[in-house]
Tab-separated table of C-alpha atoms in Angstrom:
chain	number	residue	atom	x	y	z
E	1	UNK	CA	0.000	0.000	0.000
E	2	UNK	CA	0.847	3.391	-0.830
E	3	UNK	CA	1.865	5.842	1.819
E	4	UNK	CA	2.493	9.203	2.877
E	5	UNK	CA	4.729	10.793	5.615
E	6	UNK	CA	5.417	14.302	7.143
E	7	UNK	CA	6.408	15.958	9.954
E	8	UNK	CA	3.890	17.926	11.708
E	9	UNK	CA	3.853	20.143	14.933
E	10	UNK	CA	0.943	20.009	17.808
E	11	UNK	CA	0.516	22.690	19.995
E	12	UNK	CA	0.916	21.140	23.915
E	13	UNK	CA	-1.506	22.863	26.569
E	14	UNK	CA	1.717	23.655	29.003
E	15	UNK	CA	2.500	25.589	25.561
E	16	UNK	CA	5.230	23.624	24.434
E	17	UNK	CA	5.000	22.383	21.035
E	18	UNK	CA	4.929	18.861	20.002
E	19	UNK	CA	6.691	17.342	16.943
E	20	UNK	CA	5.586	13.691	15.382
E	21	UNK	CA	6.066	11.978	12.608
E	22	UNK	CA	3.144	11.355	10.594
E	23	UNK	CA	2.452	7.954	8.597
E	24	UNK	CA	-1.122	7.401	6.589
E	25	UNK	CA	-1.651	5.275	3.838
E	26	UNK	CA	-3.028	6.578	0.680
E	27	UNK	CA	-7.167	6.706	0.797
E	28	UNK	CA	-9.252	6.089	3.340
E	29	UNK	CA	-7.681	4.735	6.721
E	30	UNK	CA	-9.077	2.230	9.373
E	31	UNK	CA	-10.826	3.260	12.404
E	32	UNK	CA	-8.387	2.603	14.643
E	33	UNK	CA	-5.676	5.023	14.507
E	34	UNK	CA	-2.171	4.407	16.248
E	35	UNK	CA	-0.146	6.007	18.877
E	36	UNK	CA	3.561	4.954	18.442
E	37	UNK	CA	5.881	5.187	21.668
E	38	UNK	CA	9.543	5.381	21.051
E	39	UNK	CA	12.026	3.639	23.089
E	40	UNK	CA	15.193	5.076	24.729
E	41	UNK	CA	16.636	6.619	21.117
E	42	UNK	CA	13.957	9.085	20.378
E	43	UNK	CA	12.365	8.585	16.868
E	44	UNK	CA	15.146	6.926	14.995
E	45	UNK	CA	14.677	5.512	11.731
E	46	UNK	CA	13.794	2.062	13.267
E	47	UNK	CA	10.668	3.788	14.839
E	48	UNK	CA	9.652	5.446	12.124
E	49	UNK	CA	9.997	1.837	9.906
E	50	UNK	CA	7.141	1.025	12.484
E	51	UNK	CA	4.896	3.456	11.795
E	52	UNK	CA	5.925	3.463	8.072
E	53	UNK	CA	4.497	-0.693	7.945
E	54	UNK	CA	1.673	0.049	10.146
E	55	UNK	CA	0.755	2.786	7.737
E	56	UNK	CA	1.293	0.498	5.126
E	57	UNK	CA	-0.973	-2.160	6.765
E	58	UNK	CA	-3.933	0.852	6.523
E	59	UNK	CA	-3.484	2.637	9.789
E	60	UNK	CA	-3.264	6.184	10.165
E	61	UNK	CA	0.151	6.340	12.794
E	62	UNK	CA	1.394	9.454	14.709
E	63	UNK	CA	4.935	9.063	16.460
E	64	UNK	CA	5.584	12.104	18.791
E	65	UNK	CA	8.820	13.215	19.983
E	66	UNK	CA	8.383	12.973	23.963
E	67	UNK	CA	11.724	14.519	24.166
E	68	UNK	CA	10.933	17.334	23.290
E	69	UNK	CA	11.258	19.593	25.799
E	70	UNK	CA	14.608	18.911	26.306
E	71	UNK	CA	16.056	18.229	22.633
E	72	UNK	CA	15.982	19.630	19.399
E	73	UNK	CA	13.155	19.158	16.929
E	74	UNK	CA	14.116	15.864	15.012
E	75	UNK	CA	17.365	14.618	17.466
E	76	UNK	CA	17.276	10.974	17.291
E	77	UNK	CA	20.227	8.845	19.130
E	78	UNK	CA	22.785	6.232	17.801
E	79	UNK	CA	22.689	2.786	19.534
E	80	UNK	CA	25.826	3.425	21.160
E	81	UNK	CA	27.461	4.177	24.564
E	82	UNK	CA	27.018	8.005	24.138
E	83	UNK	CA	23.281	7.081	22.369
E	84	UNK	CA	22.355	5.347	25.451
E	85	UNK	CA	24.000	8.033	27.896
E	86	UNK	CA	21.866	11.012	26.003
E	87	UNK	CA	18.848	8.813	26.439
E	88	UNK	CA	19.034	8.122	29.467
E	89	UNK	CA	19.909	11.534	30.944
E	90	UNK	CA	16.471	12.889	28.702
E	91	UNK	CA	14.460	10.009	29.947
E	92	UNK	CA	15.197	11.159	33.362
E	93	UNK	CA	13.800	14.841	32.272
E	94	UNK	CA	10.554	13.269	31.342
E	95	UNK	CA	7.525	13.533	34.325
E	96	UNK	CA	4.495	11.568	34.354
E	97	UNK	CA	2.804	14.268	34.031
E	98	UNK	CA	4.220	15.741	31.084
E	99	UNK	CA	4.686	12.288	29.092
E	100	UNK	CA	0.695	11.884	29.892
E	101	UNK	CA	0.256	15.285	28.810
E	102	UNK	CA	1.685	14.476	25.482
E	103	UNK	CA	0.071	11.267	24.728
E	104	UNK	CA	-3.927	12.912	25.705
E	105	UNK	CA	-2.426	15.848	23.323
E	106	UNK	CA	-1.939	13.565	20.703
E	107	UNK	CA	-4.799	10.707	20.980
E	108	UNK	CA	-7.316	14.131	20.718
E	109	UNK	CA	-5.443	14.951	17.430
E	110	UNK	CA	-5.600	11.293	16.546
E	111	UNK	CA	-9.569	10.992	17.832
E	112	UNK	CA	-10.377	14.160	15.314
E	113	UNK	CA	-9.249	13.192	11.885
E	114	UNK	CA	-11.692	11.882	9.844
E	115	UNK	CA	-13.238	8.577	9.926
E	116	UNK	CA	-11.320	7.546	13.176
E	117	UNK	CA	-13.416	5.775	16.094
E	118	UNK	CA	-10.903	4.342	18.126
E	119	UNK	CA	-7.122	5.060	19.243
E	120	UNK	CA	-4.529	2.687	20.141
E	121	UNK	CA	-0.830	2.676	21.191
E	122	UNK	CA	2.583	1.167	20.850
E	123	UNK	CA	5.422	1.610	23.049
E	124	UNK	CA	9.150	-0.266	22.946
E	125	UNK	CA	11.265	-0.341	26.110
E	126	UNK	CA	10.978	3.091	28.075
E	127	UNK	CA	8.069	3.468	25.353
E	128	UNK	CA	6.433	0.484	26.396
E	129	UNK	CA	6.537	1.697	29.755
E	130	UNK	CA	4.217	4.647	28.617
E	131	UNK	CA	2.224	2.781	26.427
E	132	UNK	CA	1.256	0.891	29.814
E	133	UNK	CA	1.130	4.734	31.881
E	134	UNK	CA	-1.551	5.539	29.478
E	135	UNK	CA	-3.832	2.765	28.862
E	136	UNK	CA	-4.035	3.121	32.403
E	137	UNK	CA	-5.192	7.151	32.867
E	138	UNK	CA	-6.401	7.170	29.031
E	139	UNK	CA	-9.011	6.335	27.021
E	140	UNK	CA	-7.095	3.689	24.539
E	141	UNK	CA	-8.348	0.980	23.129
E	142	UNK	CA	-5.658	-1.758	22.238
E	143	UNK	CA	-2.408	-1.249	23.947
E	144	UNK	CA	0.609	-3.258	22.570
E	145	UNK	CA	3.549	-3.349	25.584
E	146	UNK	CA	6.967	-4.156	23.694
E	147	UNK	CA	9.031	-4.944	26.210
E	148	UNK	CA	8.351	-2.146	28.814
E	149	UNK	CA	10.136	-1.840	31.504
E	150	UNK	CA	10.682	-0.303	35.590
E	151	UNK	CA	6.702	-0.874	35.494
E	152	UNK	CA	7.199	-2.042	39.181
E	153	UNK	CA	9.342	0.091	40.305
E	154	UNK	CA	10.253	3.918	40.664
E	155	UNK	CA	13.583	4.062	39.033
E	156	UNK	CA	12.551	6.518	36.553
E	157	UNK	CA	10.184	9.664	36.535
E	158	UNK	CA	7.220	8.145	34.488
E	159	UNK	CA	6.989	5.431	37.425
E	160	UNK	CA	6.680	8.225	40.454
E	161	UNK	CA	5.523	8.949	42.759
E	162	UNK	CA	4.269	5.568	42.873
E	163	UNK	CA	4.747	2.677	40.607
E	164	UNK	CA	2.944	2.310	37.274
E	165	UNK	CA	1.961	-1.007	37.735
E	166	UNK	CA	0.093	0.240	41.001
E	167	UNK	CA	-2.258	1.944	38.339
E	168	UNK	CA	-3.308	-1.280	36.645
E	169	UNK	CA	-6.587	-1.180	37.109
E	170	UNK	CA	-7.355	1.909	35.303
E	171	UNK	CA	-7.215	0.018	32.396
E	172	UNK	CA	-10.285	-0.675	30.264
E	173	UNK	CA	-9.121	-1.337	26.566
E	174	UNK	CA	-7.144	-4.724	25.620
E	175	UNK	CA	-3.589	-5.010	26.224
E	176	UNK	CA	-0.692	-7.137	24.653
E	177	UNK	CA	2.406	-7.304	26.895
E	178	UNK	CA	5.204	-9.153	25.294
E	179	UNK	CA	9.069	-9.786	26.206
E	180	UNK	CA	11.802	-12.242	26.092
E	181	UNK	CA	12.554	-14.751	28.467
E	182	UNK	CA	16.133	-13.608	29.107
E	183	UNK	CA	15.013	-10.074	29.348
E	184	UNK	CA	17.830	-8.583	32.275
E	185	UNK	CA	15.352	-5.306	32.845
E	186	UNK	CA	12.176	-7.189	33.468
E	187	UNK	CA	13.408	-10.435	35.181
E	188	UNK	CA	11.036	-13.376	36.006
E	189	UNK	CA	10.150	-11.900	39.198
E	190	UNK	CA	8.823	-8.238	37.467
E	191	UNK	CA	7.174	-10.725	34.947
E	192	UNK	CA	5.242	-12.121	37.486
E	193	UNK	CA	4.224	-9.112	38.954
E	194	UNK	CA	2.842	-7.477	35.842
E	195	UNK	CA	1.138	-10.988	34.862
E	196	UNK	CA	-0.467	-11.004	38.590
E	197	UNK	CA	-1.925	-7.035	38.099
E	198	UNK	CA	-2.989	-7.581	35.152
E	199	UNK	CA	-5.223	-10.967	36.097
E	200	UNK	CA	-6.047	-9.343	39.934
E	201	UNK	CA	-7.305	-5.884	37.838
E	202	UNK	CA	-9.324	-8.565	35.262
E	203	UNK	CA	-7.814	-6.493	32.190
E	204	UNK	CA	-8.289	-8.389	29.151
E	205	UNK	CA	-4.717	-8.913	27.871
E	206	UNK	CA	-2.107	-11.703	26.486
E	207	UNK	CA	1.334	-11.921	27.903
E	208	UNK	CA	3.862	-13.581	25.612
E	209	UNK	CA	6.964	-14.743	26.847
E	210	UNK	CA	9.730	-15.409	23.862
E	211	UNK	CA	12.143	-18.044	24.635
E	212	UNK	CA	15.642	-17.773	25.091
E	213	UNK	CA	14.961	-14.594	23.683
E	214	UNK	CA	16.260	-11.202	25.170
E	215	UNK	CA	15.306	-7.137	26.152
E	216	UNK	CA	15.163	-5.178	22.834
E	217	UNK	CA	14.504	-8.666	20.463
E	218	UNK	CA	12.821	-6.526	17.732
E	219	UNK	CA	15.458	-4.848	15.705
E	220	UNK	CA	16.936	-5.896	12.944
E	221	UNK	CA	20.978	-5.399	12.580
E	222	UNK	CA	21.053	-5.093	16.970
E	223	UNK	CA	22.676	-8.128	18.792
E	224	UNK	CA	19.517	-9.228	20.428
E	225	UNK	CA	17.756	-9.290	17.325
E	226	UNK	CA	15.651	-12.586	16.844
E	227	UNK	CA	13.491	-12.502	13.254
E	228	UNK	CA	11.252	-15.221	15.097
E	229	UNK	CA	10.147	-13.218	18.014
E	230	UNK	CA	10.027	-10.321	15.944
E	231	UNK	CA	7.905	-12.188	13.365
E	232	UNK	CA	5.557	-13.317	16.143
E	233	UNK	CA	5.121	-10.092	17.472
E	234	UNK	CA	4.316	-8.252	14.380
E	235	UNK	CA	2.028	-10.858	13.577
E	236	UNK	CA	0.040	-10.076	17.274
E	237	UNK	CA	0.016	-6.220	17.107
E	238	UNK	CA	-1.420	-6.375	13.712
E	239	UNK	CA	-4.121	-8.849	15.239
E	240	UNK	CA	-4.848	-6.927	18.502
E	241	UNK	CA	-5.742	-3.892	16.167
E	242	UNK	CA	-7.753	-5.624	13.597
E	243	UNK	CA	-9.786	-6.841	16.838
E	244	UNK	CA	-11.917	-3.691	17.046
């Protein structure tokens, strides 16, 4: 399928403004629309490849840059020591508040294009992390949890003041949480704990465990890269939003 892609701006009620990439296929879209999280590296070209094939699957896709108080319009990091030192240092700049801020911002821009009923989200690593934040204070309805991490814990500032998995049962739309068995940021016992809110808050969700598989499994070219998992997964977030 044909697509188109920009970069547009949204204006942020804390008066920031708000860049995203913008992915729609050509004609009319399907009534979900998509909300994509990025992980640690801002909206690097592997991001926007995701909202690029989701476009290309029919669905109008919107990937803001949450960073964006902090960085320059359009700074994306290198998967490299000084990559992950940048990220981390702006992930720690990002509140709750202000990353929830951004995603209501941008599901209203989402909820008033045309011939959109429902919104969903994507999120990858500290992306998956909000993906889970706002399915729980947000009106979404399919939630797909790549690997999201420090939901039990308050390590970072989207998980204070207290931990984002305490929030679980806020949820009301369908979520997908998946990760790899040999994950070293969400361990067995933090994949036990999400499994156990989830099933205590009755959300309806699926939580796929990849085996022998590990944290970050879903890019190509990256030495945890596994096409199987990656395959799977693809395969269930295109499912999840066709269930609507």
């Amino acid at each position: 399928m044909t697509i188109i892609w920009e970069t547009i701006t949204i204006p942020v009620a804390d008066g920031t403004t708000l860049p995203a990439y913008l992915a729609r296929p050509v004609g009319r879209a399907a009534p979900v629309a998509v909300l994509v999280a990025h992980e640690l590296f801002a909206v690097n070209p592997d991001i926007r490849g995701v909202a690029d094939a989701l476009a290309q699957a029919g669905y109008l896709t919107l990937v803001p840059e949450f960073y964006h108080r902090h960085a320059e319009p359009g700074r994306w990091l290198e998967r490299t020591d000084a990559g992950r030192r940048e990220g981390f240092a702006l992930l720690h700049q990002l509140r709750r508040n202000e990353a929830l801020t951004d995603v209501d911002t941008c599901l209203s821009w989402l909820g008033a294009q045309p011939d959109i009923q429902q919104t969903a989200m994507i999120g990858f690593s500290a992306g998956g992390h909000l993906a889970y934040l706002a399915a729980c204070q947000l009106p979404i309805s399919h939630t797909a949890v790549l690997y999201g991490g420090w939901l039990p814990t308050t390590d970072i500032p989207m998980s204070q003041p207290t931990p984002t998995l305490d929030l679980t049962p806020g949820i009301s739309g369908r979520l997908l949480y998946l990760v790899g068995e040999h994950d070293t940021l969400i361990d067995t016992g933090q994949r036990g704990q999400i499994r156990a809110a989830l099933e205590q808050a009755d959300v309806k969700h699926e939580m796929v465990i990849y085996p022998d598989v590990a944290h970050a499994f879903f890019w190509p070219g990256t030495p945890a890269f596994d096409q199987k998992a990656r395959d799977d997964a693809w395969t269930r977030v295109l499912s999840l939003l066709a269930d609507s």
